[in-house]
Amino acid sequence: MTTINVLETQPSSRYDELDPSQDGNKNTTFADLIIDGKSLYQMLKRHDLVPALGWGTEENQRQMIQYFLLKEPHEYLYYRYPILVCPLCGDEECGYISVKVDRDEDVVIWKDFILEHKNQPLNIGPFYFVWENYERAIQGTLGMGEK
């Protein structure tokens, strides 16, 4: 039997308010993906990437939402999507973590996380979300972080 996970989102930032590391660095704010109460950003923080949702231009945010709601495939990754990206520019050429996203009736599956620029599989997931919870969480990321 598959364990169903709960997906939530919340505004977050790359650095805590008093973190001296933020001096001279961009303190990107974004929509953190919280899976069963645990931050995906924190789980993968060692890679110095941030979630791709909730920040950047409105056009980019809407595109990412379309991808994660499986309304269209990524232009060259197809049904893999950049889930964590460069915290400075969001550009995939800087390196990113991708995830395979599938939907089986009313369940969305995130699996096969890969640190792309190293083609390195990551030992995380799979995660299973009920569509209604998933759709609400992903749509709620629009405008959650900085623009």
XYZ file of N, CA and C in Angstrom:
441
model
N 0.839 -1.185 0.000
C 0.000 0.000 0.000
C 0.887 1.253 0.000
N 0.524 2.202 -0.821
C 1.263 3.448 -0.959
C 0.854 4.436 0.132
N 1.835 5.056 0.750
C 1.566 6.102 1.741
C 1.302 7.407 1.001
N 0.196 8.041 1.315
C -0.138 9.328 0.706
C 0.511 10.439 1.533
N 1.218 11.312 0.850
C 1.876 12.446 1.495
C 0.986 13.672 1.403
N 1.247 14.637 2.262
C 0.518 15.905 2.252
C 1.479 16.994 1.795
N 1.061 17.760 0.787
C 1.866 18.855 0.263
C 1.270 20.183 0.707
N 2.123 21.012 1.281
C 1.746 22.372 1.653
C 2.836 23.291 1.122
N 2.540 24.564 1.072
C 3.554 25.539 0.678
C 3.550 26.671 1.689
N 4.693 27.307 1.802
C 4.775 28.485 2.658
C 5.906 29.367 2.153
N 5.780 30.673 2.341
C 6.863 31.560 1.939
C 8.107 31.246 2.767
N 9.242 31.280 2.120
C 10.499 31.026 2.812
C 11.586 31.837 2.123
N 12.764 31.864 2.721
C 13.875 32.577 2.119
C 15.153 31.774 2.271
N 16.095 32.129 1.465
C 17.360 31.413 1.422
C 18.151 31.565 2.720
N 18.064 32.714 3.346
C 18.807 32.957 4.576
C 17.866 33.371 5.690
N 18.193 32.962 6.906
C 17.478 33.461 8.068
C 17.847 34.929 8.266
N 17.000 35.633 8.967
C 17.172 37.077 9.136
C 18.555 37.457 9.671
N 19.109 36.690 10.586
C 20.393 37.036 11.202
C 21.574 36.259 10.627
N 21.374 35.535 9.537
C 22.432 34.713 8.945
C 23.473 35.610 8.285
N 24.727 35.577 8.745
C 25.761 36.425 8.137
C 26.076 36.032 6.695
N 25.706 34.842 6.268
C 25.962 34.398 4.888
C 25.199 35.231 3.860
N 24.116 35.884 4.294
C 23.330 36.654 3.333
C 24.013 37.956 2.921
N 24.996 38.399 3.681
C 25.699 39.629 3.331
C 26.352 39.483 1.964
N 25.948 40.330 1.024
C 26.505 40.301 -0.322
C 25.902 39.229 -1.218
N 25.012 38.417 -0.703
C 24.345 37.388 -1.497
C 22.874 37.738 -1.654
N 22.281 37.278 -2.716
C 20.857 37.504 -2.928
C 20.062 36.605 -1.995
N 19.192 37.202 -1.226
C 18.354 36.432 -0.304
C 17.015 36.133 -0.965
N 17.024 35.194 -1.882
C 15.832 34.833 -2.635
C 14.716 34.372 -1.708
N 13.508 34.901 -1.935
C 12.324 34.389 -1.248
C 11.513 33.602 -2.264
N 10.905 32.508 -1.819
C 10.277 31.543 -2.715
C 9.151 30.820 -1.989
N 8.441 29.981 -2.727
C 7.415 29.119 -2.135
C 8.082 27.802 -1.759
N 8.255 27.578 -0.460
C 8.846 26.319 -0.019
C 7.791 25.221 -0.102
N 8.232 24.060 -0.504
C 7.359 22.893 -0.643
C 7.509 22.058 0.622
N 6.430 21.950 1.368
C 6.447 21.255 2.651
C 5.738 19.904 2.461
N 6.498 18.828 2.632
C 5.969 17.483 2.441
C 5.881 16.815 3.804
N 4.670 16.517 4.236
C 4.440 15.902 5.553
C 5.145 16.691 6.660
N 5.074 18.013 6.566
C 5.639 18.879 7.588
C 7.124 19.147 7.451
N 7.787 18.602 6.414
C 9.227 18.799 6.235
C 9.494 19.601 4.964
N 10.371 20.566 5.072
C 10.724 21.447 3.967
C 11.592 20.720 2.938
N 11.147 20.712 1.684
C 11.965 20.134 0.615
C 13.257 20.943 0.461
N 13.158 22.247 0.592
C 14.340 23.107 0.513
C 15.375 22.690 1.563
N 14.936 22.502 2.798
C 15.864 22.114 3.865
C 16.431 20.716 3.629
N 15.613 19.800 3.095
C 16.078 18.440 2.826
C 17.216 18.438 1.800
N 17.194 19.404 0.864
C 18.168 19.437 -0.223
C 19.060 20.677 -0.185
N 19.092 21.364 0.939
C 19.804 22.637 1.076
C 21.292 22.535 0.732
N 21.907 21.402 0.962
C 23.340 21.247 0.705
C 23.707 21.499 -0.756
N 22.713 21.470 -1.666
C 22.974 21.696 -3.093
C 22.897 23.176 -3.483
N 22.570 24.057 -2.526
C 22.475 25.503 -2.728
C 21.562 25.876 -3.892
N 20.398 25.251 -3.927
C 19.357 25.548 -4.907
C 18.074 25.849 -4.139
N 17.141 26.543 -4.779
C 15.869 26.879 -4.127
C 14.703 26.374 -4.975
N 13.531 26.150 -4.352
C 12.370 25.729 -5.126
C 12.080 26.693 -6.274
N 11.667 26.130 -7.399
C 11.412 26.895 -8.623
C 10.064 27.615 -8.604
N 9.229 27.320 -7.648
C 7.888 27.890 -7.604
C 7.830 29.135 -6.713
N 6.951 30.079 -7.109
C 6.632 31.208 -6.253
C 7.522 32.429 -6.371
N 8.464 32.448 -7.321
C 9.316 33.622 -7.472
C 9.700 33.785 -8.937
N 10.299 34.918 -9.239
C 10.596 35.242 -10.630
C 9.463 36.051 -11.221
N 9.501 36.236 -12.524
C 8.440 37.013 -13.175
C 7.115 36.276 -13.061
N 6.037 36.997 -13.180
C 4.721 36.354 -13.126
C 4.589 35.339 -14.256
N 5.103 35.676 -15.434
C 5.051 34.748 -16.568
C 5.779 33.439 -16.249
N 6.963 33.552 -15.662
C 7.718 32.356 -15.292
C 6.981 31.543 -14.228
N 6.409 32.228 -13.242
C 5.667 31.526 -12.191
C 4.481 30.755 -12.782
N 3.768 31.398 -13.686
C 2.615 30.719 -14.306
C 3.073 29.518 -15.140
N 4.207 29.643 -15.816
C 4.752 28.532 -16.599
C 5.094 27.349 -15.691
N 5.743 27.627 -14.566
C 6.100 26.554 -13.626
C 4.848 25.872 -13.079
N 3.828 26.646 -12.785
C 2.569 26.060 -12.302
C 1.967 25.167 -13.371
N 1.980 25.611 -14.626
C 1.465 24.780 -15.728
C 2.223 23.459 -15.806
N 3.544 23.534 -15.677
C 4.350 22.305 -15.701
C 3.942 21.360 -14.581
N 3.922 21.871 -13.354
C 3.673 20.993 -12.204
C 2.228 20.508 -12.133
N 1.313 21.196 -12.808
C -0.071 20.693 -12.896
C -0.255 19.799 -14.117
N 0.858 19.498 -14.792
C 0.882 18.591 -15.952
C 0.000 19.068 -17.096
N -0.123 20.384 -17.241
C -0.905 20.944 -18.347
C -0.091 21.019 -19.619
N 1.246 20.984 -19.466
C 2.126 20.940 -20.635
C 3.480 20.379 -20.216
N 4.139 19.701 -21.141
C 5.470 19.163 -20.826
C 6.519 20.265 -20.882
N 7.593 20.064 -20.169
C 8.737 20.981 -20.222
C 9.290 20.934 -21.645
N 9.842 22.032 -22.136
C 10.267 22.100 -23.531
C 11.325 21.080 -23.922
N 12.189 20.658 -23.016
C 13.167 19.629 -23.381
C 13.292 18.505 -22.343
N 12.673 18.672 -21.179
C 12.704 17.614 -20.166
C 11.455 16.730 -20.223
N 10.453 17.167 -20.996
C 9.169 16.484 -21.146
C 8.455 16.400 -19.807
N 8.351 15.222 -19.175
C 7.613 15.128 -17.915
C 8.529 15.044 -16.708
N 9.723 15.592 -16.860
C 10.609 15.898 -15.736
C 10.561 17.418 -15.614
N 10.656 17.901 -14.410
C 10.560 19.338 -14.198
C 11.636 19.818 -13.235
N 12.142 21.038 -13.440
C 13.118 21.607 -12.512
C 12.403 22.018 -11.228
N 12.650 21.286 -10.161
C 11.958 21.565 -8.902
C 12.767 22.484 -7.989
N 14.095 22.421 -8.073
C 14.978 23.360 -7.378
C 15.945 23.930 -8.408
N 16.163 25.241 -8.337
C 16.949 25.942 -9.358
C 17.948 26.903 -8.703
N 18.735 27.553 -9.539
C 19.712 28.544 -9.086
C 19.005 29.643 -8.279
N 19.487 29.933 -7.062
C 18.831 30.947 -6.234
C 19.073 32.380 -6.696
N 19.999 32.586 -7.597
C 20.288 33.935 -8.065
C 19.455 34.321 -9.277
N 19.280 33.357 -10.220
C 18.597 33.713 -11.465
C 17.502 32.723 -11.872
N 17.478 31.548 -11.279
C 16.474 30.548 -11.643
C 16.770 29.833 -12.944
N 17.878 30.148 -13.577
C 18.224 29.576 -14.876
C 18.697 28.130 -14.720
N 18.179 27.258 -15.562
C 18.547 25.845 -15.505
C 20.003 25.608 -15.919
N 20.575 26.519 -16.691
C 21.962 26.340 -17.110
C 22.931 26.445 -15.932
N 22.502 27.020 -14.826
C 23.350 27.144 -13.640
C 23.355 25.861 -12.810
N 22.510 24.911 -13.164
C 22.350 23.686 -12.393
C 20.979 23.651 -11.740
N 20.431 22.467 -11.583
C 19.108 22.327 -10.989
C 18.872 20.873 -10.595
N 17.830 20.684 -9.799
C 17.359 19.344 -9.457
C 16.036 19.159 -10.177
N 15.924 18.033 -10.885
C 14.666 17.750 -11.578
C 13.954 16.594 -10.888
N 12.667 16.501 -11.165
C 11.839 15.428 -10.627
C 10.920 14.933 -11.735
N 10.654 13.658 -11.764
C 9.674 13.073 -12.689
C 8.325 13.204 -12.026
N 7.350 13.760 -12.740
C 6.009 13.952 -12.203
C 5.034 13.135 -13.041
N 4.317 12.252 -12.384
C 3.298 11.424 -13.039
C 1.976 11.614 -12.324
N 0.909 11.309 -13.050
C -0.414 11.314 -12.436
C -1.096 10.008 -12.775
N -1.581 9.331 -11.741
C -2.336 8.093 -11.889
C -3.705 8.329 -11.260
N -4.680 8.641 -12.120
C -6.029 9.019 -11.693
C -5.960 10.220 -10.766
N -6.282 10.055 -9.466
C -6.288 11.221 -8.581
C -5.049 11.291 -7.679
N -3.968 10.617 -8.084
C -2.724 10.657 -7.313
C -1.582 11.156 -8.201
N -0.834 12.135 -7.690
C 0.352 12.671 -8.361
C 1.570 12.076 -7.677
N 2.539 11.660 -8.477
C 3.745 11.035 -7.953
C 4.959 11.865 -8.342
N 5.775 12.209 -7.344
C 7.082 12.814 -7.575
C 8.106 11.736 -7.309
N 8.948 11.451 -8.303
C 9.947 10.400 -8.122
C 11.185 10.700 -8.958
N 12.211 9.937 -8.728
C 13.461 10.027 -9.495
C 14.043 11.444 -9.504
N 14.334 11.950 -8.330
C 14.979 13.256 -8.206
C 16.422 13.128 -8.699
N 16.856 14.075 -9.553
C 18.211 14.025 -10.111
C 18.859 15.402 -10.021
N 20.101 15.433 -9.514
C 20.919 16.632 -9.557
C 21.488 16.672 -10.968
N 20.875 17.488 -11.828
C 21.083 17.399 -13.272
C 22.498 17.676 -13.753
N 23.137 18.730 -13.282
C 24.450 19.060 -13.844
C 25.508 18.006 -13.509
N 25.190 17.121 -12.577
C 26.087 16.005 -12.262
C 25.472 14.668 -12.656
N 24.224 14.717 -13.168
C 23.473 13.510 -13.516
C 23.499 12.512 -12.349
N 23.267 13.035 -11.149
C 23.369 12.256 -9.923
C 21.984 12.018 -9.324
N 21.544 10.753 -9.240
C 20.272 10.467 -8.569
C 20.363 10.844 -7.088
N 19.273 11.372 -6.550
C 19.226 11.756 -5.138
C 18.323 10.779 -4.389
N 18.718 10.455 -3.199
C 17.978 9.488 -2.396
C 16.851 10.192 -1.631
N 15.810 10.542 -2.376
C 14.648 11.216 -1.798
C 13.417 10.802 -2.599
N 12.299 10.640 -1.903
C 11.071 10.231 -2.583
C 11.033 8.738 -2.789
N 10.023 8.245 -3.462
C 8.944 9.000 -4.114
C 7.924 9.545 -3.118
N 7.180 10.558 -3.597
C 6.124 11.164 -2.815
C 4.819 11.034 -3.605
N 3.734 10.770 -2.897
C 2.418 10.562 -3.503
C 1.446 11.568 -2.901
N 0.787 12.353 -3.766
C -0.144 13.379 -3.311
C -1.518 13.176 -3.946
N -2.564 13.381 -3.161
C -3.919 13.382 -3.710
C -4.060 14.636 -4.564
N -4.613 14.472 -5.760
C -4.680 15.569 -6.732
C -5.252 16.858 -6.150
N -6.352 16.773 -5.427
C -7.004 17.980 -4.902
C -6.045 18.767 -4.001
N -5.360 18.091 -3.087
C -4.371 18.727 -2.214
C -3.223 19.305 -3.047
N -2.729 18.519 -3.969
C -1.598 18.894 -4.810
C -1.920 20.132 -5.653
N -3.039 20.100 -6.341
C -3.437 21.210 -7.220
C -3.575 22.513 -6.427
N -4.207 22.444 -5.275
C -4.404 23.631 -4.439
C -3.043 24.193 -3.983
N -2.138 23.315 -3.564
C -0.823 23.750 -3.095
C -0.020 24.399 -4.227
N 0.008 23.764 -5.390
C 0.792 24.291 -6.512
C 0.217 25.622 -6.990
N -1.092 25.719 -7.141
C -1.703 26.980 -7.571
C -1.466 28.102 -6.569
N -1.382 27.754 -5.292
C -1.184 28.736 -4.236
C 0.210 29.341 -4.197
N 1.137 28.843 -5.018
C 2.501 29.366 -4.999
C 2.628 30.699 -5.743
N 1.694 31.028 -6.602
C 1.793 32.242 -7.417
C 1.943 33.475 -6.514
N 3.040 34.182 -6.690
C 3.267 35.413 -5.940
C 3.698 35.217 -4.503
N 3.982 33.988 -4.098
C 4.324 33.725 -2.708
C 5.697 34.285 -2.332
N 6.623 34.280 -3.279
C 7.976 34.786 -3.022
C 8.173 36.127 -3.666
N 9.407 36.431 -4.006
C 9.711 37.719 -4.636
C 9.454 37.674 -6.128
N 9.336 38.822 -6.713
C 9.090 38.915 -8.143
C 10.347 39.325 -8.863
